[in-house]
XYZ file of N, CA and C in Angstrom:
789
model
N 96.112 -277.362 -12.106
C 95.289 -276.563 -11.198
C 94.612 -277.481 -10.188
N 94.597 -277.071 -8.923
C 93.934 -277.850 -7.888
C 92.875 -276.991 -7.188
N 92.133 -277.598 -6.268
C 91.030 -276.888 -5.613
C 91.511 -275.699 -4.791
N 92.682 -275.817 -4.185
C 93.225 -274.698 -3.400
C 93.505 -273.506 -4.309
N 94.079 -273.773 -5.470
C 94.368 -272.695 -6.418
C 93.091 -272.054 -6.920
N 92.088 -272.875 -7.197
C 90.797 -272.356 -7.669
C 90.188 -271.423 -6.632
N 90.207 -271.843 -5.365
C 89.643 -271.014 -4.301
C 90.430 -269.713 -4.156
N 91.734 -269.799 -4.267
C 92.568 -268.596 -4.151
C 92.252 -267.602 -5.275
N 92.055 -268.112 -6.481
C 91.709 -267.249 -7.615
C 90.359 -266.580 -7.378
N 89.398 -267.345 -6.861
C 88.068 -266.792 -6.590
C 88.132 -265.705 -5.523
N 88.893 -265.938 -4.476
C 89.006 -264.942 -3.410
C 89.697 -263.677 -3.902
N 90.660 -263.835 -4.780
C 91.299 -262.647 -5.347
C 90.287 -261.838 -6.152
N 89.429 -262.533 -6.905
C 88.412 -261.820 -7.662
C 87.422 -261.127 -6.736
N 87.013 -261.804 -5.683
C 86.104 -261.186 -4.714
C 86.759 -259.977 -4.053
N 88.072 -260.046 -3.867
C 88.794 -258.911 -3.283
C 88.738 -257.705 -4.210
N 88.888 -257.937 -5.512
C 88.737 -256.843 -6.473
C 87.324 -256.266 -6.388
N 86.341 -257.151 -6.313
C 84.938 -256.719 -6.283
C 84.606 -255.912 -5.029
N 85.255 -256.252 -3.919
C 84.919 -255.653 -2.625
C 85.923 -254.599 -2.156
N 86.940 -254.323 -2.964
C 87.966 -253.349 -2.585
C 88.627 -253.744 -1.270
N 89.065 -255.009 -1.203
C 89.728 -255.493 0.003
C 90.867 -256.419 -0.404
N 91.419 -257.151 0.551
C 92.474 -258.118 0.280
C 91.893 -259.526 0.330
N 92.461 -260.469 -0.426
C 91.950 -261.847 -0.376
C 91.954 -262.422 1.036
N 92.936 -262.032 1.827
C 93.038 -262.547 3.198
C 91.878 -262.118 4.081
N 91.171 -261.062 3.685
C 90.038 -260.592 4.491
C 88.932 -261.644 4.572
N 88.837 -262.531 3.573
C 87.762 -263.530 3.558
C 88.044 -264.718 4.469
N 89.282 -264.822 4.955
C 89.624 -265.916 5.870
C 90.039 -265.398 7.242
N 89.868 -264.107 7.470
C 90.229 -263.521 8.761
C 89.250 -263.939 9.848
N 89.666 -263.791 11.091
C 88.800 -264.151 12.212
C 87.645 -263.162 12.360
N 87.877 -261.913 11.987
C 86.873 -260.881 12.191
C 86.233 -260.451 10.870
N 85.027 -259.907 10.981
C 84.370 -259.296 9.832
C 85.087 -258.003 9.457
N 84.825 -257.511 8.256
C 85.426 -256.242 7.855
C 84.507 -255.500 6.906
N 84.668 -254.173 6.851
C 83.880 -253.345 5.942
C 84.832 -252.496 5.104
N 84.419 -252.223 3.861
C 85.283 -251.527 2.918
C 84.439 -250.629 2.024
N 84.956 -249.463 1.749
C 84.248 -248.573 0.835
C 84.276 -249.168 -0.568
N 83.131 -249.223 -1.200
C 83.034 -249.771 -2.550
C 83.501 -248.735 -3.568
N 84.316 -249.189 -4.517
C 84.808 -248.290 -5.561
C 84.659 -248.963 -6.919
N 84.621 -248.164 -7.963
C 84.590 -248.698 -9.324
C 86.004 -249.102 -9.722
N 86.140 -250.270 -10.352
C 87.445 -250.750 -10.798
C 87.261 -251.642 -12.012
N 88.202 -251.587 -12.920
C 88.110 -252.415 -14.116
C 88.532 -253.860 -13.848
N 88.916 -254.162 -12.614
C 89.269 -255.531 -12.251
C 88.081 -256.321 -11.713
N 86.965 -255.648 -11.464
C 85.784 -256.312 -10.918
C 85.086 -257.139 -11.989
N 84.175 -258.011 -11.548
C 83.349 -258.744 -12.500
C 82.650 -257.753 -13.430
N 82.632 -258.052 -14.706
C 82.180 -257.109 -15.718
C 80.725 -256.671 -15.544
N 79.898 -257.530 -14.982
C 78.475 -257.212 -14.885
C 78.106 -256.447 -13.611
N 79.058 -256.276 -12.707
C 78.754 -255.544 -11.481
C 78.626 -254.053 -11.756
N 77.660 -253.442 -11.109
C 77.492 -251.991 -11.201
C 78.059 -251.371 -9.932
N 79.302 -250.935 -10.036
C 80.002 -250.382 -8.884
C 80.054 -248.863 -8.960
N 80.135 -248.202 -7.798
C 80.255 -248.781 -6.458
C 78.931 -249.343 -5.942
N 79.042 -250.346 -5.060
C 77.877 -250.934 -4.419
C 77.287 -249.976 -3.386
N 75.984 -250.047 -3.225
C 75.357 -249.405 -2.069
C 75.696 -250.223 -0.829
N 75.504 -251.541 -0.950
C 75.889 -252.476 0.106
C 75.950 -253.869 -0.497
N 77.020 -254.578 -0.197
C 77.162 -255.951 -0.651
C 77.833 -256.760 0.449
N 77.208 -257.870 0.829
C 77.760 -258.744 1.855
C 78.271 -260.015 1.191
N 79.485 -260.423 1.533
C 80.104 -261.616 0.965
C 80.628 -262.489 2.091
N 80.397 -263.799 1.988
C 80.959 -264.717 2.972
C 81.404 -266.003 2.301
N 82.627 -266.392 2.606
C 83.154 -267.691 2.195
C 83.003 -268.707 3.327
N 82.262 -268.337 4.368
C 81.979 -269.254 5.464
C 82.722 -268.967 6.744
N 83.776 -268.148 6.687
C 84.557 -267.843 7.882
C 84.089 -266.570 8.558
N 83.752 -265.564 7.748
C 83.321 -264.275 8.282
C 82.459 -263.577 7.245
N 82.207 -262.299 7.450
C 81.472 -261.485 6.475
C 82.331 -260.304 6.076
N 82.452 -260.103 4.787
C 83.126 -258.921 4.249
C 82.052 -258.071 3.581
N 81.927 -256.835 4.045
C 80.922 -255.929 3.497
C 81.606 -254.799 2.742
N 81.018 -254.428 1.613
C 81.480 -253.241 0.890
C 80.270 -252.386 0.575
N 80.450 -251.061 0.575
C 79.304 -250.206 0.319
C 79.648 -248.739 0.371
N 78.595 -247.938 0.417
C 78.786 -246.493 0.497
C 79.451 -246.119 1.815
N 80.350 -245.162 1.745
C 81.112 -244.769 2.935
C 80.202 -244.347 4.081
N 79.154 -243.566 3.782
C 78.315 -243.048 4.863
C 77.493 -244.130 5.555
N 77.324 -245.290 4.886
C 76.552 -246.384 5.482
C 77.411 -247.381 6.246
N 78.712 -247.337 6.027
C 79.592 -248.378 6.564
C 79.561 -248.511 8.088
N 79.521 -247.421 8.875
C 79.478 -247.610 10.330
C 78.274 -248.431 10.790
N 77.104 -248.159 10.222
C 75.914 -248.919 10.612
C 75.960 -250.338 10.067
N 76.479 -250.516 8.857
C 76.611 -251.854 8.294
C 77.571 -252.688 9.131
N 78.641 -252.058 9.595
C 79.603 -252.776 10.443
C 78.946 -253.226 11.747
N 78.169 -252.358 12.353
C 77.467 -252.759 13.581
C 76.496 -253.890 13.299
N 75.858 -253.845 12.143
C 74.893 -254.887 11.776
C 75.570 -256.249 11.649
N 76.679 -256.333 10.911
C 77.304 -257.636 10.684
C 78.018 -258.159 11.930
N 78.303 -257.276 12.885
C 78.989 -257.708 14.101
C 78.037 -258.010 15.252
N 76.759 -257.806 15.052
C 75.827 -257.957 16.179
C 75.542 -259.408 16.522
N 75.795 -260.345 15.586
C 75.515 -261.757 15.826
C 76.770 -262.585 15.598
N 77.041 -263.571 16.467
C 78.216 -264.428 16.265
C 78.031 -265.423 15.126
N 76.808 -265.577 14.652
C 76.504 -266.542 13.602
C 76.362 -265.831 12.249
N 77.236 -266.157 11.329
C 77.260 -265.510 10.023
C 75.922 -265.613 9.322
N 75.342 -266.814 9.351
C 74.126 -267.053 8.567
C 72.959 -266.169 8.987
N 72.949 -265.699 10.239
C 71.840 -264.862 10.700
C 71.783 -263.538 9.932
N 72.935 -263.057 9.474
C 72.950 -261.803 8.711
C 72.426 -261.984 7.289
N 72.325 -263.238 6.845
C 71.845 -263.522 5.496
C 70.430 -264.105 5.499
N 69.830 -264.247 6.682
C 68.473 -264.773 6.783
C 67.486 -263.627 6.886
N 66.261 -263.902 6.505
C 65.250 -262.847 6.403
C 65.098 -262.013 7.674
N 64.978 -262.615 8.881
C 64.820 -261.751 10.067
C 65.972 -260.782 10.242
N 67.175 -261.212 9.906
C 68.329 -260.338 10.045
C 68.378 -259.245 9.001
N 67.807 -259.536 7.831
C 67.855 -258.558 6.745
C 66.871 -257.410 6.942
N 65.857 -257.606 7.757
C 64.914 -256.507 8.008
C 65.619 -255.292 8.618
N 66.439 -255.478 9.671
C 67.172 -254.320 10.203
C 68.140 -253.721 9.187
N 68.743 -254.563 8.349
C 69.659 -254.044 7.333
C 68.903 -253.170 6.338
N 67.715 -253.588 5.968
C 66.919 -252.784 5.033
C 66.577 -251.416 5.617
N 66.424 -251.340 6.943
C 66.167 -250.033 7.571
C 67.380 -249.114 7.415
N 68.563 -249.708 7.487
C 69.783 -248.922 7.267
C 69.862 -248.471 5.817
N 69.562 -249.389 4.911
C 69.661 -249.097 3.482
C 68.604 -248.105 3.011
N 67.498 -248.025 3.744
C 66.423 -247.093 3.369
C 66.922 -245.654 3.347
N 67.946 -245.367 4.138
C 68.513 -244.011 4.163
C 69.143 -243.647 2.823
N 69.497 -244.679 2.046
C 70.071 -244.459 0.714
C 69.062 -244.788 -0.371
N 67.794 -244.970 0.015
C 66.759 -245.322 -0.960
C 67.004 -246.670 -1.591
N 67.400 -247.654 -0.771
C 67.768 -248.966 -1.299
C 67.297 -250.072 -0.362
N 67.412 -251.311 -0.825
C 67.123 -252.498 -0.023
C 67.817 -253.696 -0.649
N 67.877 -254.793 0.104
C 68.509 -256.001 -0.421
C 67.694 -256.511 -1.613
N 68.399 -256.832 -2.679
C 67.743 -257.267 -3.914
C 68.147 -258.687 -4.301
N 69.438 -258.913 -4.480
C 69.917 -260.216 -4.937
C 70.542 -260.996 -3.787
N 70.203 -262.285 -3.704
C 70.789 -263.186 -2.717
C 71.154 -264.452 -3.464
N 72.444 -264.757 -3.525
C 72.875 -265.835 -4.409
C 73.960 -266.706 -3.791
N 73.967 -267.962 -4.228
C 75.033 -268.911 -3.938
C 75.967 -268.950 -5.133
N 77.258 -269.012 -4.860
C 78.252 -269.152 -5.918
C 78.978 -270.482 -5.741
N 79.224 -271.144 -6.855
C 79.816 -272.476 -6.850
C 81.119 -272.488 -7.643
N 82.079 -273.250 -7.126
C 83.345 -273.469 -7.807
C 83.493 -274.952 -8.121
N 84.240 -275.272 -9.156
C 84.398 -276.684 -9.515
C 85.295 -277.432 -8.542
N 84.897 -278.647 -8.209
C 85.777 -279.567 -7.509
C 86.484 -280.377 -8.599
N 87.792 -280.230 -8.690
C 88.534 -280.831 -9.801
C 88.248 -282.318 -9.949
N 88.311 -283.046 -8.848
C 88.077 -284.493 -8.924
C 86.675 -284.796 -9.418
N 85.683 -284.074 -8.891
C 84.294 -284.336 -9.274
C 84.031 -283.980 -10.734
N 84.608 -282.878 -11.191
C 84.391 -282.452 -12.582
C 84.934 -283.483 -13.559
N 86.137 -283.973 -13.300
C 86.755 -284.894 -14.251
C 86.395 -286.357 -13.992
N 85.658 -286.612 -12.907
C 85.146 -287.953 -12.637
C 83.749 -288.136 -13.231
N 83.082 -287.034 -13.542
C 81.715 -287.065 -14.065
C 81.658 -287.905 -15.335
N 80.674 -288.812 -15.421
C 80.591 -289.679 -16.595
C 79.162 -289.890 -17.101
N 78.257 -288.960 -16.743
C 76.878 -289.077 -17.229
C 76.818 -288.596 -18.674
N 76.569 -289.477 -19.590
C 76.569 -289.130 -20.999
C 75.229 -288.540 -21.430
N 75.301 -287.496 -22.219
C 74.093 -286.883 -22.763
C 73.548 -287.788 -23.871
N 72.232 -288.041 -23.885
C 71.656 -288.924 -24.919
C 71.551 -288.280 -26.296
N 72.017 -287.043 -26.419
C 71.924 -286.337 -27.690
C 73.308 -285.885 -28.154
N 73.389 -285.494 -29.400
C 74.646 -285.017 -29.962
C 75.095 -283.746 -29.239
N 76.356 -283.698 -28.876
C 76.919 -282.524 -28.198
C 77.939 -281.858 -29.111
N 77.877 -280.541 -29.143
C 78.793 -279.781 -29.989
C 79.342 -278.599 -29.209
N 80.663 -278.421 -29.242
C 81.289 -277.250 -28.657
C 81.147 -276.100 -29.647
N 80.708 -274.939 -29.158
C 80.394 -273.808 -30.017
C 81.223 -272.592 -29.626
N 81.753 -271.902 -30.613
C 82.510 -270.677 -30.383
C 81.587 -269.464 -30.538
N 82.041 -268.325 -30.061
C 81.223 -267.106 -30.044
C 80.614 -266.741 -31.398
N 81.321 -266.878 -32.525
C 80.709 -266.512 -33.812
C 79.456 -267.303 -34.155
N 79.249 -268.439 -33.481
C 78.077 -269.271 -33.757
C 76.853 -268.855 -32.949
N 77.003 -267.862 -32.064
C 75.901 -267.461 -31.187
C 74.955 -266.448 -31.825
N 75.286 -265.954 -33.002
C 74.572 -264.826 -33.594
C 73.062 -264.865 -33.502
N 72.444 -265.977 -33.868
C 70.986 -266.055 -33.870
C 70.398 -266.659 -32.617
N 71.210 -266.791 -31.573
C 70.760 -267.494 -30.370
C 70.405 -266.573 -29.207
N 70.424 -265.282 -29.427
C 70.078 -264.345 -28.351
C 68.558 -264.164 -28.310
N 67.906 -265.225 -27.854
C 66.448 -265.280 -27.757
C 66.085 -265.785 -26.360
N 64.837 -265.613 -25.920
C 64.474 -265.985 -24.548
C 64.805 -267.419 -24.160
N 64.772 -268.343 -25.107
C 65.047 -269.742 -24.775
C 66.447 -269.947 -24.192
N 67.372 -269.050 -24.536
C 68.755 -269.225 -24.098
C 69.224 -268.043 -23.253
N 68.320 -267.478 -22.484
C 68.627 -266.258 -21.722
C 69.599 -266.497 -20.573
N 69.715 -267.733 -20.076
C 70.669 -268.016 -19.014
C 72.044 -268.395 -19.567
N 72.046 -269.014 -20.728
C 73.303 -269.432 -21.344
C 74.036 -268.256 -21.989
N 73.268 -267.330 -22.556
C 73.843 -266.174 -23.242
C 73.209 -264.902 -22.700
N 73.931 -263.795 -22.782
C 73.419 -262.517 -22.263
C 73.350 -261.497 -23.384
N 72.141 -261.108 -23.748
C 71.962 -260.178 -24.860
C 72.565 -258.808 -24.562
N 72.648 -258.444 -23.283
C 73.195 -257.132 -22.920
C 74.719 -257.103 -22.899
N 75.342 -258.292 -22.894
C 76.802 -258.349 -22.841
C 77.320 -259.405 -23.823
N 76.876 -259.283 -25.058
C 77.265 -260.261 -26.079
C 78.772 -260.370 -26.221
N 79.457 -259.258 -26.041
C 80.902 -259.246 -26.253
C 81.658 -260.090 -25.233
N 80.982 -260.468 -24.138
C 81.640 -261.284 -23.120
C 81.413 -262.781 -23.326
N 80.422 -263.160 -24.117
C 80.134 -264.577 -24.344
C 81.263 -265.204 -25.153
N 81.886 -266.227 -24.601
C 83.086 -266.794 -25.192
C 82.917 -268.187 -25.779
N 82.141 -269.026 -25.098
C 82.145 -270.440 -25.441
C 80.802 -271.057 -25.073
N 80.421 -272.095 -25.783
C 79.172 -272.772 -25.489
C 79.274 -274.254 -25.789
N 78.358 -275.012 -25.204
C 78.212 -276.426 -25.522
C 76.723 -276.664 -25.756
N 76.381 -277.106 -26.957
C 74.982 -277.310 -27.303
C 74.647 -278.782 -27.442
N 73.397 -279.114 -27.132
C 72.874 -280.464 -27.365
C 71.868 -280.381 -28.504
N 71.955 -281.306 -29.441
C 71.116 -281.273 -30.634
C 70.340 -282.580 -30.792
N 69.068 -282.445 -31.178
C 68.230 -283.603 -31.490
C 67.733 -283.442 -32.920
N 68.225 -284.319 -33.787
C 67.868 -284.274 -35.207
C 68.153 -282.887 -35.804
N 69.285 -282.331 -35.405
C 69.710 -281.046 -35.935
C 69.150 -279.840 -35.228
N 68.241 -280.040 -34.278
C 67.624 -278.934 -33.541
C 68.355 -278.712 -32.220
N 68.694 -277.461 -31.915
C 69.314 -277.129 -30.636
C 68.265 -277.258 -29.534
N 68.505 -278.166 -28.594
C 67.523 -278.407 -27.532
C 68.024 -277.958 -26.155
N 69.331 -277.705 -26.052
C 69.903 -277.250 -24.779
C 71.216 -276.538 -25.070
N 71.512 -275.560 -24.231
C 72.733 -274.782 -24.445
C 73.313 -274.337 -23.112
N 74.593 -274.612 -22.925
C 75.358 -274.059 -21.807
C 76.338 -273.070 -22.401
N 76.428 -271.899 -21.799
C 77.335 -270.877 -22.303
C 78.132 -270.274 -21.174
N 79.294 -269.744 -21.485
C 80.064 -269.064 -20.451
C 80.548 -267.716 -20.952
N 80.583 -266.769 -20.035
C 80.969 -265.398 -20.356
C 82.231 -265.033 -19.597
N 83.052 -264.216 -20.227
C 84.321 -263.787 -19.622
C 84.052 -262.647 -18.656
N 83.456 -262.984 -17.521
C 83.066 -261.965 -16.546
C 84.236 -261.435 -15.746
N 85.364 -262.143 -15.752
C 86.561 -261.717 -15.044
C 87.772 -262.054 -15.911
N 88.923 -261.540 -15.527
C 90.141 -261.851 -16.266
C 90.565 -263.296 -16.099
N 90.178 -263.910 -14.979
C 90.625 -265.271 -14.681
C 89.491 -266.281 -14.608
N 88.231 -265.814 -14.563
C 87.096 -266.710 -14.331
C 85.993 -266.474 -15.357
N 85.397 -267.572 -15.831
C 84.262 -267.507 -16.749
C 83.033 -268.093 -16.060
N 81.912 -267.390 -16.176
C 80.671 -267.834 -15.532
C 79.832 -268.678 -16.489
N 79.305 -269.800 -15.969
C 78.506 -270.722 -16.768
C 77.020 -270.543 -16.466
N 76.209 -270.538 -17.525
C 74.757 -270.568 -17.418
C 74.227 -271.614 -18.385
N 73.052 -272.157 -18.120
C 72.545 -273.246 -18.962
C 71.028 -273.161 -19.110
N 70.539 -273.557 -20.274
C 69.105 -273.630 -20.553
C 68.804 -274.934 -21.287
N 67.649 -275.523 -20.966
C 67.175 -276.724 -21.660
C 65.711 -276.496 -22.028
N 65.343 -276.784 -23.262
C 63.941 -276.633 -23.660
C 63.062 -277.507 -22.765
N 61.873 -277.013 -22.372
C 61.027 -277.716 -21.398
C 60.786 -279.190 -21.701
N 60.552 -279.527 -22.941
C 60.207 -280.913 -23.282
C 61.404 -281.865 -23.211
N 62.607 -281.330 -22.981
C 63.799 -282.171 -22.909
C 64.425 -282.182 -21.517
N 63.744 -281.628 -20.535
C 64.294 -281.560 -19.191
C 64.166 -282.896 -18.461
N 64.889 -282.989 -17.327
C 64.882 -284.168 -16.460
C 65.484 -285.389 -17.152
N 66.463 -285.152 -18.015
C 67.175 -286.243 -18.689
C 68.687 -286.172 -18.427
N 69.100 -285.275 -17.552
C 70.516 -285.137 -17.268
C 71.282 -284.316 -18.282
N 70.557 -283.637 -19.174
C 71.217 -282.868 -20.225
C 71.948 -281.656 -19.643
N 71.295 -280.945 -18.727
C 71.886 -279.724 -18.169
C 73.224 -280.013 -17.494
N 73.275 -281.050 -16.688
C 74.524 -281.355 -15.984
C 75.599 -281.830 -16.949
N 75.208 -282.581 -17.983
C 76.188 -283.041 -18.972
C 76.820 -281.860 -19.707
N 75.998 -280.875 -20.087
C 76.518 -279.710 -20.797
C 77.338 -278.811 -19.872
N 76.849 -278.618 -18.650
C 77.573 -277.779 -17.691
C 78.943 -278.366 -17.400
N 78.979 -279.676 -17.188
C 80.251 -280.328 -16.907
C 81.210 -280.240 -18.093
N 80.696 -280.489 -19.295
C 81.562 -280.420 -20.477
C 82.110 -279.002 -20.665
N 81.263 -278.005 -20.429
C 81.707 -276.627 -20.583
C 82.752 -276.267 -19.524
N 82.588 -276.798 -18.313
C 83.589 -276.561 -17.268
C 84.938 -277.118 -17.702
N 84.938 -278.305 -18.279
C 86.196 -278.896 -18.749
C 86.806 -278.070 -19.876
N 85.962 -277.629 -20.794
C 86.455 -276.820 -21.907
C 87.043 -275.497 -21.407
N 86.435 -274.946 -20.372
C 86.919 -273.696 -19.790
C 88.296 -273.894 -19.163
N 88.454 -274.985 -18.413
C 89.758 -275.294 -17.843
C 90.817 -275.431 -18.932
N 90.467 -276.092 -20.026
C 91.426 -276.304 -21.113
C 91.911 -274.987 -21.711
N 91.093 -273.956 -21.592
C 91.453 -272.640 -22.128
C 92.159 -271.767 -21.089
N 92.383 -272.337 -19.905
C 93.167 -271.633 -18.895
C 92.373 -270.759 -17.948
N 91.050 -270.935 -17.900
C 90.216 -270.122 -17.012
C 89.494 -271.008 -16.001
N 89.071 -270.397 -14.894
C 88.318 -271.102 -13.860
C 86.831 -270.895 -14.105
N 86.051 -271.954 -14.279
C 84.610 -271.790 -14.421
C 83.951 -271.563 -13.059
N 82.937 -270.736 -13.022
C 82.139 -270.607 -11.796
C 80.671 -270.546 -12.164
N 79.828 -270.756 -11.180
C 78.395 -270.944 -11.403
C 77.650 -270.204 -10.307
N 76.569 -269.547 -10.653
C 75.784 -268.776 -9.685
C 74.328 -269.192 -9.753
N 73.696 -269.275 -8.594
C 72.265 -269.598 -8.538
C 71.611 -268.841 -7.391
N 70.413 -268.355 -7.631
C 69.632 -267.777 -6.536
C 69.361 -268.865 -5.503
N 69.313 -268.483 -4.235
C 69.119 -269.484 -3.186
C 67.827 -270.274 -3.373
N 66.828 -269.651 -3.959
C 65.536 -270.314 -4.133
C 65.469 -271.180 -5.379
N 66.489 -271.141 -6.225
C 66.466 -271.897 -7.478
C 67.037 -273.289 -7.235
N 66.218 -274.153 -6.671
C 66.664 -275.491 -6.285
C 67.158 -276.281 -7.494
N 66.457 -276.163 -8.629
C 66.865 -276.895 -9.827
C 68.274 -276.508 -10.262
N 68.571 -275.230 -10.207
C 69.887 -274.761 -10.625
C 70.969 -275.221 -9.651
N 70.669 -275.173 -8.357
C 71.628 -275.628 -7.352
C 71.935 -277.112 -7.540
N 70.897 -277.905 -7.774
C 71.102 -279.340 -8.000
C 71.956 -279.578 -9.236
N 71.722 -278.773 -10.274
C 72.525 -278.934 -11.482
C 73.992 -278.641 -11.212
N 74.263 -277.605 -10.437
C 75.647 -277.279 -10.109
C 76.337 -278.450 -9.423
N 75.673 -279.029 -8.443
C 76.256 -280.135 -7.677
C 76.455 -281.362 -8.568
N 75.457 -281.683 -9.373
C 75.580 -282.838 -10.264
C 76.697 -282.669 -11.282
N 76.988 -281.430 -11.632
C 77.995 -281.153 -12.654
C 79.415 -281.172 -12.113
N 79.567 -281.284 -10.797
C 80.893 -281.319 -10.200
C 81.289 -280.048 -9.476
N 80.323 -279.167 -9.235
C 80.596 -277.919 -8.520
C 80.208 -278.056 -7.052
N 80.816 -277.229 -6.213
C 80.506 -277.227 -4.780
C 80.277 -275.791 -4.324
N 79.466 -275.579 -3.273
C 79.244 -274.220 -2.765
C 80.558 -273.594 -2.320
N 80.763 -272.316 -2.671
C 82.020 -271.648 -2.337
C 81.805 -270.373 -1.536
N 80.884 -269.526 -1.985
C 80.615 -268.301 -1.245
C 79.189 -267.840 -1.497
N 78.724 -266.907 -0.669
C 77.378 -266.346 -0.801
C 77.466 -264.829 -0.830
N 76.468 -264.217 -1.441
C 76.410 -262.762 -1.499
C 74.974 -262.285 -1.321
N 74.837 -261.140 -0.676
C 73.565 -260.425 -0.590
C 73.841 -258.999 -1.041
N 73.126 -258.555 -2.064
C 73.443 -257.284 -2.717
C 72.260 -256.337 -2.688
N 72.494 -255.118 -2.295
C 71.452 -254.093 -2.270
C 71.400 -253.354 -3.593
N 70.200 -252.949 -3.967
C 69.987 -252.107 -5.141
C 69.024 -250.989 -4.768
N 68.995 -249.961 -5.583
C 68.095 -248.844 -5.305
C 66.647 -249.280 -5.445
N 65.758 -248.586 -4.747
C 64.329 -248.884 -4.861
C 63.865 -248.758 -6.307
N 64.379 -247.770 -7.024
C 63.992 -247.564 -8.414
C 64.409 -248.753 -9.275
N 65.603 -249.272 -9.044
C 66.092 -250.440 -9.781
C 65.189 -251.638 -9.534
N 64.839 -251.865 -8.275
C 64.020 -253.014 -7.914
C 62.620 -252.906 -8.512
N 62.040 -251.720 -8.435
C 60.704 -251.535 -8.995
C 60.699 -251.760 -10.497
N 61.739 -251.286 -11.164
C 61.835 -251.486 -12.611
C 62.000 -252.963 -12.943
N 62.794 -253.673 -12.157
C 62.995 -255.103 -12.371
C 61.687 -255.875 -12.178
N 60.936 -255.524 -11.146
C 59.665 -256.193 -10.886
C 58.649 -255.896 -11.968
N 58.668 -254.676 -12.488
C 57.763 -254.306 -13.570
C 58.042 -255.131 -14.811
N 59.321 -255.325 -15.124
C 59.693 -256.129 -16.289
C 59.283 -257.594 -16.095
N 59.415 -258.099 -14.853
C 58.995 -259.468 -14.572
C 57.500 -259.638 -14.787
N 56.713 -258.655 -14.341
C 55.261 -258.740 -14.510
C 54.860 -258.702 -15.984
N 55.649 -257.984 -16.764
C 55.349 -257.873 -18.187
C 55.830 -259.077 -18.986
N 56.575 -259.958 -18.309
C 57.069 -261.172 -18.957
C 58.306 -260.939 -19.781
């Protein structure tokens, strides 16, 4: 597998998610597509989308509700610069469009793909014992400390993990979930007292290698504001691949904020 193949696999998955063709992400022009539910999409997506913007850097591919698409198309075509549609001033007009559906932009994320050379060139050794873990070993680990590595709401998708242990105690965990037929998503957690030692990148990198060995492409997602997570992706051998801005209903957002306030 090489970087071109990895990118092609990712674009095919994005095409399933957006109800379009992989070639749409490298076209000269932007495009809009009605969002539909499909069993080929990433497992955690709630489809159809109200509005979702995706860019691999060449253009913008939007998917969403049919009645919103004409205005969304005008929005993404109004500026020659892709990044302006993903920046706060540009999103204000988009939110006015989405308000008609009782929604607004909620998630804004960077997605990373592995650079083959960087992943297999990585040589930062973890100072603690590392153990590869299979799904049956995750039973007692669905607790807040490992909320990024494992997902309590989708336990059946968690496939593989790499743990770091200090004197028999689990101090860090990277886990990956089978979110697509061809791609597994990596998340990682490190206990606060063990951070800033290179553990996260060591586990993320090892898990990426283990994922490749099983025939799947690892990918990594981070909120744009999560600088620590972005740095970990880069240190682990990943590179920025695409960005997304996703709308959710006002009710969804309010419920999410309420849960955050409650801890």
